[in-house]
Short mmCIF file of C-alpha atoms in Angstrom, two decimals:
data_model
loop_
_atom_site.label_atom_id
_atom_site.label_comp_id
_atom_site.label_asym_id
_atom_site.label_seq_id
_atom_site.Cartn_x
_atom_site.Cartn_y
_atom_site.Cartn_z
CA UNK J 167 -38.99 -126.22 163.98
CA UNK J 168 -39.69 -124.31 161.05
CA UNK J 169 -35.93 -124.24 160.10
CA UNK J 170 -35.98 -127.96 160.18
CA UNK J 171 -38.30 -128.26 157.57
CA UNK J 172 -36.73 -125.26 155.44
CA UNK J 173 -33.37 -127.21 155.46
CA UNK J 174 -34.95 -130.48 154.28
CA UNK J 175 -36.94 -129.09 151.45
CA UNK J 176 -33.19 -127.06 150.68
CA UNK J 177 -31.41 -130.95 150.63
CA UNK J 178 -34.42 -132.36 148.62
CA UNK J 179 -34.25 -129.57 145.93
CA UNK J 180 -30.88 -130.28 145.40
CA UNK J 181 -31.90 -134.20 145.52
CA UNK J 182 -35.00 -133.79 142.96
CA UNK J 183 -33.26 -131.55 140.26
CA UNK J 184 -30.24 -134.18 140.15
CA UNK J 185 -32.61 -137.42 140.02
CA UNK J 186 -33.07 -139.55 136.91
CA UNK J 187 -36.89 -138.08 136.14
CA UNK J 188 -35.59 -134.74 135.66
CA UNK J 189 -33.27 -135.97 133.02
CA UNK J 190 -36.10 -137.98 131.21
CA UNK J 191 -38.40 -134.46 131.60
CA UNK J 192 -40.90 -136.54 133.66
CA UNK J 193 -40.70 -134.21 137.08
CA UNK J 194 -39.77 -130.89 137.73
CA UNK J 195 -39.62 -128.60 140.90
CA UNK J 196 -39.47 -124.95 141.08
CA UNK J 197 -39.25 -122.02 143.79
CA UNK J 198 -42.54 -120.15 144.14
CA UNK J 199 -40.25 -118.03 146.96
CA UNK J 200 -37.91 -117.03 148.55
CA UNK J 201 -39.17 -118.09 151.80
CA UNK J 202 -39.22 -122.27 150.76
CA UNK J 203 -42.77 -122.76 151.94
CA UNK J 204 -44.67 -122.93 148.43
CA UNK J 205 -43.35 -124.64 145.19
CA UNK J 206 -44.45 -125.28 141.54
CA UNK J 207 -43.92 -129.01 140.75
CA UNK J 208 -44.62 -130.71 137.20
CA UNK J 209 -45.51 -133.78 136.45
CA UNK J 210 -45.73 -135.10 133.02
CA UNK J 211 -48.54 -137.47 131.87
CA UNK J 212 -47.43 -141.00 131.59
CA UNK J 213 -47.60 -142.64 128.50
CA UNK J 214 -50.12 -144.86 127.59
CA UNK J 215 -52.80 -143.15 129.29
CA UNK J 216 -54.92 -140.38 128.45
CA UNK J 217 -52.84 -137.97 129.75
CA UNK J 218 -50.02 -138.57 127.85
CA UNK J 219 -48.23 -135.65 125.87
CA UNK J 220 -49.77 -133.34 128.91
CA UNK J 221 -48.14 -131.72 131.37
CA UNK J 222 -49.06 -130.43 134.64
CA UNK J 223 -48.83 -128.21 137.15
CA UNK J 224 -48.95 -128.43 141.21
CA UNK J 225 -49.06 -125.80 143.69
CA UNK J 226 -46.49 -127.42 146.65
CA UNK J 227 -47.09 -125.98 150.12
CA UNK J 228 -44.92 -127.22 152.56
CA UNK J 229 -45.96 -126.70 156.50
CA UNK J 230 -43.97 -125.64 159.39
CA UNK J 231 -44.10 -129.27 160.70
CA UNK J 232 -42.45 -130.54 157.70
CA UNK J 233 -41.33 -133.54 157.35
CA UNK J 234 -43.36 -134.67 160.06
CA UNK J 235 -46.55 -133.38 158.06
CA UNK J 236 -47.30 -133.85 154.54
CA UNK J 237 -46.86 -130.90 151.77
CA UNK J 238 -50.16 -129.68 150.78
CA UNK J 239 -50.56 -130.31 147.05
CA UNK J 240 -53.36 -129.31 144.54
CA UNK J 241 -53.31 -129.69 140.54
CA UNK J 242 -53.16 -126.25 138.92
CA UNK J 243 -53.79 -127.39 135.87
CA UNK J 244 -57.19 -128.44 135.14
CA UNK J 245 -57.11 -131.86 134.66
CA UNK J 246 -60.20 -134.93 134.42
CA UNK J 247 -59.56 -137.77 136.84
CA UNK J 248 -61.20 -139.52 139.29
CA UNK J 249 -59.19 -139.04 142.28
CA UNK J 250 -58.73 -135.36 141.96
CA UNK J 251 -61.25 -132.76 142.00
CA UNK J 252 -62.11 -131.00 138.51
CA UNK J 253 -63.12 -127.97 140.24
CA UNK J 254 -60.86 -127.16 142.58
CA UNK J 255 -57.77 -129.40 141.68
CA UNK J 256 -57.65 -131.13 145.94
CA UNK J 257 -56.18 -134.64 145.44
CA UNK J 258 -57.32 -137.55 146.83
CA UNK J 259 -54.13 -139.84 147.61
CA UNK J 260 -53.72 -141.78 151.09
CA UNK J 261 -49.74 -140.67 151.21
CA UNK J 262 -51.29 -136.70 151.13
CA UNK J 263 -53.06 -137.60 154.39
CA UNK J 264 -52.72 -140.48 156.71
CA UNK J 265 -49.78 -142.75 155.74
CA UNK J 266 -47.87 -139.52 155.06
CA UNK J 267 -44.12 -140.80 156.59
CA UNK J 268 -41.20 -138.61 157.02
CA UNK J 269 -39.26 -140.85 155.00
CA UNK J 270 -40.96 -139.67 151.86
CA UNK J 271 -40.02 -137.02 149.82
CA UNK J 272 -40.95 -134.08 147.24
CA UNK J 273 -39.68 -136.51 144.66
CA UNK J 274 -41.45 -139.37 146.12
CA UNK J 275 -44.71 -137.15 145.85
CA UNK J 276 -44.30 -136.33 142.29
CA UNK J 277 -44.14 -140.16 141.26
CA UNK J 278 -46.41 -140.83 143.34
CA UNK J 279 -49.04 -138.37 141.78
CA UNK J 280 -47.75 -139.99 138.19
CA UNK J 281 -48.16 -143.17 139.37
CA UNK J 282 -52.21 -141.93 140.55
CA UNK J 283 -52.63 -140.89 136.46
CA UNK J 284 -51.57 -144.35 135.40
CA UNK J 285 -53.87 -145.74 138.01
CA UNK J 286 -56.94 -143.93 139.18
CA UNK J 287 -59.16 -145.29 141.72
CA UNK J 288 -62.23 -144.80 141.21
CA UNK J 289 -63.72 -146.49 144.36
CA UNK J 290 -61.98 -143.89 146.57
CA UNK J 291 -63.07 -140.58 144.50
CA UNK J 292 -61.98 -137.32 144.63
CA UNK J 293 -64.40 -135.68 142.28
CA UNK J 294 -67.68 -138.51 141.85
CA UNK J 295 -68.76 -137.14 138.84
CA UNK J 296 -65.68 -137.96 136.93
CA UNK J 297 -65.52 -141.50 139.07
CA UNK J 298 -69.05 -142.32 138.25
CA UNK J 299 -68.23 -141.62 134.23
CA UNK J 300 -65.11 -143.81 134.46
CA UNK J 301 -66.91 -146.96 136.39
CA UNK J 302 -70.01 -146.62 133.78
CA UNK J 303 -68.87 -145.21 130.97
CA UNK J 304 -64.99 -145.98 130.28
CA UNK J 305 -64.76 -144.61 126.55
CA UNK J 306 -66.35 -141.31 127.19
CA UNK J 307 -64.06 -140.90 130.48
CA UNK J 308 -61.02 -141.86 127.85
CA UNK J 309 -62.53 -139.05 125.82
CA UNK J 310 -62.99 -136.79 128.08
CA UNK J 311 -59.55 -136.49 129.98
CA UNK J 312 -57.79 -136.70 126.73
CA UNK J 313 -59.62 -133.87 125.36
CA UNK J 314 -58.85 -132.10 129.08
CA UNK J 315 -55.45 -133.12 128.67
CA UNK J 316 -55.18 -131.03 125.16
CA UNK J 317 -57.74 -128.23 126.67
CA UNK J 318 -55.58 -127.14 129.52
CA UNK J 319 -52.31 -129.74 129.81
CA UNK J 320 -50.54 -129.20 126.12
CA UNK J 321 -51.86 -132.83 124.90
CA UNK J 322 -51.90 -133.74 121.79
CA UNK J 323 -55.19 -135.20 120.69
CA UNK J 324 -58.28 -132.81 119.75
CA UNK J 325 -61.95 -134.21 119.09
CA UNK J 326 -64.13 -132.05 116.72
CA UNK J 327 -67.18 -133.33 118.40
CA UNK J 328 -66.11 -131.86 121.41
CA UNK J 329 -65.01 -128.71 120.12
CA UNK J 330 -68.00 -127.97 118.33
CA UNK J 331 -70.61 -128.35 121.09
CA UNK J 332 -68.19 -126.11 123.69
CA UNK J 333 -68.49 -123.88 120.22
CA UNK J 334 -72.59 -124.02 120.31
CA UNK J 335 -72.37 -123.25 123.94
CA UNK J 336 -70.07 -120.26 124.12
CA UNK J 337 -72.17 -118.94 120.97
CA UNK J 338 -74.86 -118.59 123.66
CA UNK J 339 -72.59 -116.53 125.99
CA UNK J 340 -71.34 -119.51 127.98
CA UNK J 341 -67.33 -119.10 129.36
CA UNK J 342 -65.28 -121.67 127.45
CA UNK J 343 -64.02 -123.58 130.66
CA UNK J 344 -67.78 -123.38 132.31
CA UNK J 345 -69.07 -124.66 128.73
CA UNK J 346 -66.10 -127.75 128.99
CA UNK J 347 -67.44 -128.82 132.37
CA UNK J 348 -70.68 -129.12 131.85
CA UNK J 349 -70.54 -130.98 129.26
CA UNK J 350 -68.14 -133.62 130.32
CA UNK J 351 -70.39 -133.92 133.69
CA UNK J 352 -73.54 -134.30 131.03
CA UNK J 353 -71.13 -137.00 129.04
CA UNK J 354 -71.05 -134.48 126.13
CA UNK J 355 -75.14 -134.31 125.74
CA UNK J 356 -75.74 -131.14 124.73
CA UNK J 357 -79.41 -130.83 125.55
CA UNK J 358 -78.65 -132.16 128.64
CA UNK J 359 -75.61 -129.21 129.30
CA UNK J 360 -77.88 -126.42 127.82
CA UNK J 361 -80.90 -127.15 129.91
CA UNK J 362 -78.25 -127.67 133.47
CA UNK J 363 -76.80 -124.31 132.56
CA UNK J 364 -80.36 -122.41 131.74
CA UNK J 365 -82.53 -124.09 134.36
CA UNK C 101 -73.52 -135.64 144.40
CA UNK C 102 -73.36 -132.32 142.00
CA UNK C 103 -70.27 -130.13 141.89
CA UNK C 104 -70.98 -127.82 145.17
CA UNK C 105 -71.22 -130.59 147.62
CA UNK C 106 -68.32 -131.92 146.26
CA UNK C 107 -66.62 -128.89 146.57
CA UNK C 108 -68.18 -129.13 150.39
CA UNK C 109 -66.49 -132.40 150.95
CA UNK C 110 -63.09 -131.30 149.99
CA UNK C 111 -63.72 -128.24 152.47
CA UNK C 112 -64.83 -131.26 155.16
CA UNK C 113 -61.56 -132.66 154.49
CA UNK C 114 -59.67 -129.68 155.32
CA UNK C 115 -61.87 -128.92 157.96
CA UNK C 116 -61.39 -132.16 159.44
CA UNK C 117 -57.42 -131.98 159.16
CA UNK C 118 -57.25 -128.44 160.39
CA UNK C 119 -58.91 -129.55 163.69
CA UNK C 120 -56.83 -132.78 164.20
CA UNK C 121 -53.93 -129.98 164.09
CA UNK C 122 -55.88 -128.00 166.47
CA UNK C 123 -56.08 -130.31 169.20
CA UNK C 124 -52.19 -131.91 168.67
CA UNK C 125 -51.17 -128.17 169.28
CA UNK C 126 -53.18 -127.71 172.43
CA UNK C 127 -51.72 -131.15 173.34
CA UNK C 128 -48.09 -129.76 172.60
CA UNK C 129 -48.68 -126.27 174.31
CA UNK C 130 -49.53 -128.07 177.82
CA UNK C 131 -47.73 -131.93 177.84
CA UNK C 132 -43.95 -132.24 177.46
CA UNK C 133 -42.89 -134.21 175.33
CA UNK C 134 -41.26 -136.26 178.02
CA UNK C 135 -41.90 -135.02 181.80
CA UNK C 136 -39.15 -135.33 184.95
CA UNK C 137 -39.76 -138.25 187.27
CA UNK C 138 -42.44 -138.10 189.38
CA UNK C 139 -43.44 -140.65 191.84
CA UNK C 140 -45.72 -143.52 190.41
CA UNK C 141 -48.52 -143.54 193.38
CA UNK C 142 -48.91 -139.68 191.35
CA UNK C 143 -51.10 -141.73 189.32
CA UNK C 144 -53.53 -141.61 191.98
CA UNK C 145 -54.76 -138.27 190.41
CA UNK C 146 -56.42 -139.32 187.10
CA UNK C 147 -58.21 -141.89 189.31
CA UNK C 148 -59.76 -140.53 192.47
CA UNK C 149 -62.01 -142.65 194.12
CA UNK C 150 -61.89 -145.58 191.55
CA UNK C 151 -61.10 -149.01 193.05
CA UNK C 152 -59.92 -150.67 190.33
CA UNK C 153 -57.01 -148.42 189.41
CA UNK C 154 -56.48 -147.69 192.95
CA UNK C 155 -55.15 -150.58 194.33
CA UNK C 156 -53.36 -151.10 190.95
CA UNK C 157 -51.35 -148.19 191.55
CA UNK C 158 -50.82 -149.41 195.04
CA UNK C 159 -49.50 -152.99 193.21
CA UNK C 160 -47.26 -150.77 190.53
CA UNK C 161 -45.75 -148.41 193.37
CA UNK C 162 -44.46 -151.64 195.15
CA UNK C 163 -42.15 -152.19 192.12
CA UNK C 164 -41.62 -149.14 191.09
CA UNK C 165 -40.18 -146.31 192.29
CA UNK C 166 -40.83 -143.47 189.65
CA UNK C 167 -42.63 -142.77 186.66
CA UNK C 168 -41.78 -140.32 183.53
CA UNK C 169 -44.69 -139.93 181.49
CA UNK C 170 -44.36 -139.41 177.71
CA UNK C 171 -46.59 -137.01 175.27
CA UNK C 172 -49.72 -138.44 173.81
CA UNK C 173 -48.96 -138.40 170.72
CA UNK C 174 -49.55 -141.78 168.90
CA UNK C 175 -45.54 -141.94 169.36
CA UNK C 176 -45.01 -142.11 172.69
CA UNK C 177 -43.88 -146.33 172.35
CA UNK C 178 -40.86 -145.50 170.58
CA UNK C 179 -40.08 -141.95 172.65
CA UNK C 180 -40.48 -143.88 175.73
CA UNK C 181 -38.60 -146.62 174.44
CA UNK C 182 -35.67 -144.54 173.03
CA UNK C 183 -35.19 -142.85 176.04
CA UNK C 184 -35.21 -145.54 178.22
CA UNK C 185 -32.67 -147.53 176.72
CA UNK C 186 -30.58 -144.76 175.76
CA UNK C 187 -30.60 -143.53 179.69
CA UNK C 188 -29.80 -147.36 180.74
CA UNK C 189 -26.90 -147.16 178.27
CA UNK C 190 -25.38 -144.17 179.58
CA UNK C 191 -24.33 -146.46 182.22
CA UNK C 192 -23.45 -149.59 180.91
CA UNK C 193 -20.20 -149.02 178.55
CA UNK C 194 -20.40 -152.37 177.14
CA UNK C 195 -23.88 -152.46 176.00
CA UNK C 196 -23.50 -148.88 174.54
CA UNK C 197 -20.66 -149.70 172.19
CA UNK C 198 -22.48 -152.66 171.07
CA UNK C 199 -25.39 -151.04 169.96
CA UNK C 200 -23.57 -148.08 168.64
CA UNK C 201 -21.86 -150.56 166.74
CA UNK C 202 -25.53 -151.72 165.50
CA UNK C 203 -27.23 -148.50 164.90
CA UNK C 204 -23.75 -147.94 162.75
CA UNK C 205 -24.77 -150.60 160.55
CA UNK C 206 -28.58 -150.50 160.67
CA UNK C 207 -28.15 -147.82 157.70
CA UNK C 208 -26.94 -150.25 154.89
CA UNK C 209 -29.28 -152.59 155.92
CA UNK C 210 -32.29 -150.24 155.76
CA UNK C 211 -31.35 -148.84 152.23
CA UNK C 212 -30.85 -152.66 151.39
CA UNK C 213 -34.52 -153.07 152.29
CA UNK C 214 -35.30 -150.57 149.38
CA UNK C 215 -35.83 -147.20 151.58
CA UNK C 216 -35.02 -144.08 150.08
CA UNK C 217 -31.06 -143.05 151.24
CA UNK C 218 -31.41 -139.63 151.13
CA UNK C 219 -34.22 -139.42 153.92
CA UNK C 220 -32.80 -142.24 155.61
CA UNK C 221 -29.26 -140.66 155.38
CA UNK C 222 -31.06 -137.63 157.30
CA UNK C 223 -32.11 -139.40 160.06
CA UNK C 224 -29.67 -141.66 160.62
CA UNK C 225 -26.84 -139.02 161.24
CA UNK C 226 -29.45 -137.63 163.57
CA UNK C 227 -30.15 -140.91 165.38
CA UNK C 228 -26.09 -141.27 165.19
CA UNK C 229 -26.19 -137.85 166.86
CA UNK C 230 -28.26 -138.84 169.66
CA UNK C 231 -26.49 -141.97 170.70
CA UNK C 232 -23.40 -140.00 170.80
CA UNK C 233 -24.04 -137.09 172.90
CA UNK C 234 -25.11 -139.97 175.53
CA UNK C 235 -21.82 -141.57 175.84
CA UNK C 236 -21.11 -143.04 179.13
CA UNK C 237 -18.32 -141.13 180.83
CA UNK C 238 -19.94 -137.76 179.67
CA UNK C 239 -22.62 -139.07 181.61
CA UNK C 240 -24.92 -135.81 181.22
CA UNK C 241 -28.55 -137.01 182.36
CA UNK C 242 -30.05 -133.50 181.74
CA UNK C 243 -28.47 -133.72 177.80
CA UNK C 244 -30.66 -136.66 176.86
CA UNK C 245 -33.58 -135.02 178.46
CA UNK C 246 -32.98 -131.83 176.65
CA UNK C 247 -32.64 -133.44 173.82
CA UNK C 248 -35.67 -135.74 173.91
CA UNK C 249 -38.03 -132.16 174.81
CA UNK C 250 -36.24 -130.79 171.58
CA UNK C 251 -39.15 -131.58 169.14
CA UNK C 252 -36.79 -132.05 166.01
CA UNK C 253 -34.16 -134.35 167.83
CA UNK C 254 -37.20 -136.43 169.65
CA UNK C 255 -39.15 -136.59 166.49
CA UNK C 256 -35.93 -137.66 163.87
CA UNK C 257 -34.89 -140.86 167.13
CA UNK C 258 -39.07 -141.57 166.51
CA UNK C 259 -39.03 -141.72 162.44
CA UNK C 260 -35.69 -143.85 162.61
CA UNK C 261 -37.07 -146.16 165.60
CA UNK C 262 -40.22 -146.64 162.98
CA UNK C 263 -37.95 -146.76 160.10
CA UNK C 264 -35.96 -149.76 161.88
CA UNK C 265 -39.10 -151.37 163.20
CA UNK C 266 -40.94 -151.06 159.36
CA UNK C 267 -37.55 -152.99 158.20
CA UNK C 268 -37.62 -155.66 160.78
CA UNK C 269 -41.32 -156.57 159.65
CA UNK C 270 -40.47 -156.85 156.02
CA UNK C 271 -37.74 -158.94 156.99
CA UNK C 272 -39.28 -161.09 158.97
CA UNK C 273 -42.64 -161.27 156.78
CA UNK C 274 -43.52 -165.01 157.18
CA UNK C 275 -43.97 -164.34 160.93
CA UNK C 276 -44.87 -160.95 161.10
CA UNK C 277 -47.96 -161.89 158.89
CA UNK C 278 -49.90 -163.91 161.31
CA UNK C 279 -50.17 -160.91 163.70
CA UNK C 280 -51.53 -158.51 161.02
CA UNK C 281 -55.84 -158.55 160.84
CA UNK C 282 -58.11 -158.99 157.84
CA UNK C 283 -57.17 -158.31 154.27
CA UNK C 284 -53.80 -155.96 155.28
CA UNK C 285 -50.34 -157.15 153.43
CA UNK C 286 -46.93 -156.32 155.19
CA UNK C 287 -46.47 -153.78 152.34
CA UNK C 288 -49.51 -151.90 153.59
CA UNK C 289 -49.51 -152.82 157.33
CA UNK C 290 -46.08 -151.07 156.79
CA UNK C 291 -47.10 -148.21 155.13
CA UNK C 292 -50.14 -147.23 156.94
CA UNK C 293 -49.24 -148.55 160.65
CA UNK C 294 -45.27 -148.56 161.57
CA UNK C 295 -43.67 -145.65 159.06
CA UNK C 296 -46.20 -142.70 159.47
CA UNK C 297 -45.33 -140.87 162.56
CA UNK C 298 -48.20 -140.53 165.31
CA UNK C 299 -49.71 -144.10 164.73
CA UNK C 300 -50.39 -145.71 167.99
CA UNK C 301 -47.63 -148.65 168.30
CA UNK C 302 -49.12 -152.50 168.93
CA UNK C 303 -47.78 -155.95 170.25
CA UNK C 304 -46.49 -156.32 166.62
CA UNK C 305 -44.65 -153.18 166.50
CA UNK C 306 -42.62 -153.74 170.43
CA UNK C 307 -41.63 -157.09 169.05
CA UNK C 308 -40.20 -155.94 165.89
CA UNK C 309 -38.40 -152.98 167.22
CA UNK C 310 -37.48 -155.50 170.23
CA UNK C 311 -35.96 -157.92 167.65
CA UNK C 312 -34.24 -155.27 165.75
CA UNK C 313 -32.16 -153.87 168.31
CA UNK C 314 -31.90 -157.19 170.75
CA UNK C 315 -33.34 -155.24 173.33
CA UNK C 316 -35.64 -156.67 176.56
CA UNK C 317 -38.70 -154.90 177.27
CA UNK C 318 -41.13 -155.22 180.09
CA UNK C 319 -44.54 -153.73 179.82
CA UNK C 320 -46.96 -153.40 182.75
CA UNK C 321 -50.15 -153.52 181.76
CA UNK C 322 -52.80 -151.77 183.75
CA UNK C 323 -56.41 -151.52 182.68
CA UNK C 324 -59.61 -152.21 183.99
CA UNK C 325 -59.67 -155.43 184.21
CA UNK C 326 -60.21 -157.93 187.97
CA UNK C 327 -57.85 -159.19 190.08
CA UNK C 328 -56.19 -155.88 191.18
CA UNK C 329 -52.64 -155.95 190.65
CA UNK C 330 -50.81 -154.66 187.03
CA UNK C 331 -49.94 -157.85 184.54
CA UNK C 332 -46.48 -157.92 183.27
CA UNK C 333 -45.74 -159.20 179.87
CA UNK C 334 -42.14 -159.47 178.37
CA UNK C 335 -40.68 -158.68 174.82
CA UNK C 336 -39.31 -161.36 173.96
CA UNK C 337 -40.89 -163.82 176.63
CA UNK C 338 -37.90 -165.14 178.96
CA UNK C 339 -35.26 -162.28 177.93
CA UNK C 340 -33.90 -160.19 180.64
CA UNK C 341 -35.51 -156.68 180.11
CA UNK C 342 -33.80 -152.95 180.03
CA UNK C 343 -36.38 -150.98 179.81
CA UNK C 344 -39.60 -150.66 181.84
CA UNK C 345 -43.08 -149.19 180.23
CA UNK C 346 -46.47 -148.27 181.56
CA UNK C 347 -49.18 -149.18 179.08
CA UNK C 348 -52.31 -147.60 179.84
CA UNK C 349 -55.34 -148.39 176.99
CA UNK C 350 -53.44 -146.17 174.28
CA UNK C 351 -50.83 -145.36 175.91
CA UNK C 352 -46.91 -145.63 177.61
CA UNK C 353 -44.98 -143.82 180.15
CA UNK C 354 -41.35 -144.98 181.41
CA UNK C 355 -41.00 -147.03 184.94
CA UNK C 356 -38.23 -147.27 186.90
CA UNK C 357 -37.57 -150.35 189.12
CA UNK C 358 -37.15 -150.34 192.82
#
């Protein structure tokens, strides 16, 4: 059994480094291993959203029931979005669990994860903090993941504002990514951050 | 909810998963995936002492003159189904060639329908595999059996069965649609009941993967309900069927006619 899913993720190694995205930079898979059970995919932010110019990393683990069973895939690379977990980077996507089909593919994964940043879903959250700031408060959310997306991803855009207070927190002995968090789960009050992280 | 209970709900989810993985194993370690005959009035021992399904077992044994049950898996439809037909085909030549012909074929036609080729490609040579080591002439009963109780082989017929069956309903989409509840489109009905492996198979899904291939199917349906005898339904209605199923509430074994 476990060779059966060894030589498919082999055949759709070969398929995902020859496809299209990889030519256009969009997806890329690597080898974590010699033993094919754990890969590094990327994904890069689409355009248009406020992950653009990012780009981001996924720990792959494919199980012995392969293809049968989905891979198990979590964001490395901290990212701010309502269908995946801030904290711990566990995705919340219905082809990663039930409608999983052995059809599917790595590759199929990857665009499907893309397709997730152009199109989050907040109804079905991973992380609720992040879902509840997108459904009430759209332009800090924008904010937010952008400045996430430059933080941790390689984006391009950087907000002062947002600098500073992580600045005024880490002055007080606060860890940079601790000082990040808290503020974007306090929509950037910093009263509000100082007195969650002191009370 | 703050950040540790949502970090609890992600562990939930695992939690949850891991179990459901639990219990398939424990299912796997002690069922095969499909058993030798046994004789149907065998029945009689999930049901000791209850009426109902007695004398239904007494009405099925009539017809019937062995059983072969199937895993429950959520895929045993399409195991049963596969093996049923292929062991009926072993020893009719004509029929074999005609479908082997089909199954040929049912590639193009699949990648037409927008599925990815390079899965596909994967398990259609299996499937292709399958129907060959069957051949009539050969004529090896204990080859499809081994086959079917080798997990990859049995699971790669299952995917292309769905696969085929997932096709049939997008083609036929107009019809298909009236069968489907609430708010589900094809596209989803698709996705989240016919193409993931261990989904439990419906009237929709028989009909499809009945219309696909051109095969009869008769299903004996034996519950709880009055009256005391099974209730036999065909797939299509009036077609002359090749293979014979058991369904029990969420589930089917293979008959075999007097």
């Amino acid at each position: 059994m476990a060779n059966m899913a060894v030589s498919r993720i082999k055949r759709e190694f070969k398929e995902v480094i020859k496809s299209e995205e990889i030519v256009q930079c969009s997806i890329k898979i690597e080898l974590v291993n010699d033993s094919w059970t754990e890969l590094r995919g990327e994904i890069a932010g689409p355009p248009d959203t406020p992950y653009e110019g990012g780009k981001f990393l996924l720990e792959i683990k494919v199980p012995e029931t392969y293809p049968f069973n989905p891979p198990k895939v979590r964001f490395i690379t901290k990212i701010w979005h309502p269908n995946i977990s801030s904290v711990t980077g566990a995705i919340c996507l219905d082809i990663l669990k039930d409608n999983w089909a052995a059809a599917m593919t790595l590759r199929t994964v990857l665009l499907s994860l893309q397709a997730l940043l152009a199109a989050a879903e907040p109804d079905d959250p991973q992380d609720a903090v992040v879902a509840s700031q997108y459904k009430h408060n759209y332009s800090l959310f924008l904010m937010t993941a952008r400045h996430w997306t430059n933080a941790y991803a390689g984006g391009p855009s950087r907000f002062a504002d947002c600098d500073q207070k992580i600045q005024r927190l880490k002055d007080m002995g606060i860890d940079e990514h601790k000082a990040r968090a808290v503020l974007s789960m306090e929509n950037w009050d910093l009263e509000k951050a100082t007195e969650s992280l002191f009370s | 909810m703050d950040q540790t209970e949502e970090t609890d709900a992600v562990n939930r989810d695992e939690l949850i998963m891991q179990q459901q993985r639990q219990i398939e194993k424990e299912i796997s370690d002690t069922i095969p995936l499909v058993s030798e005959e046994q004789p149907v009035d065998s029945l009689n021992n999930e049901y000791m002492g209850d009426d109902v399904y007695g004398s239904k077992v007494r009405d099925l044994a009539a017809k019937y003159r062995a059983i072969r049950r199937t895993r429950p898996d959520g895929n045993c439809f399409f195991r049963a189904f596969a093996y049923s037909y292929l062991e009926y085909l072993a020893g009719h030549k004509e029929d074999y060639d005609a479908f082997k012909e089909l199954a040929l074929k049912s590639k193009d036609k699949l990648v037409a329908l927008g599925f990815p080729q390079f899965t596909l490609e994967d398990f259609h040579d299996t499937f292709m595999e399958v129907i060959e080591h069957v051949s009539p002439g050969e004529n090896d009963k204990q080859e499809l059996h081994k086959l079917f109780n080798a997990q990859g082989y049995s699971d790669y017929v299952v995917v292309y069965l769905r696969l085929i069956t997932s096709g049939q309903v997008q083609e036929g989409a107009d019809f298909y649609q009236n069968f489907i509840d609430g708010n589900c489109t094809i596209q989803e009905f698709r996705h989240q009941e016919v193409e993931p492996m261990y989904k439990e198979s419906d009237h929709i899904h028989i009909i499809a993967l009945c219309s696909a291939l051109n095969v009869g199917v008769r299903v004996e349906y034996m519950d709880r309900g009055e009256g005391g005898q099974v209730k036999a339904h065909d797939f299509p209605e009036g077609t002359d069927p090749k293979v014979y199923l058991l369904y029990r509430p969420g589930h089917y074994d293979i008959l075999y006619p007097n």
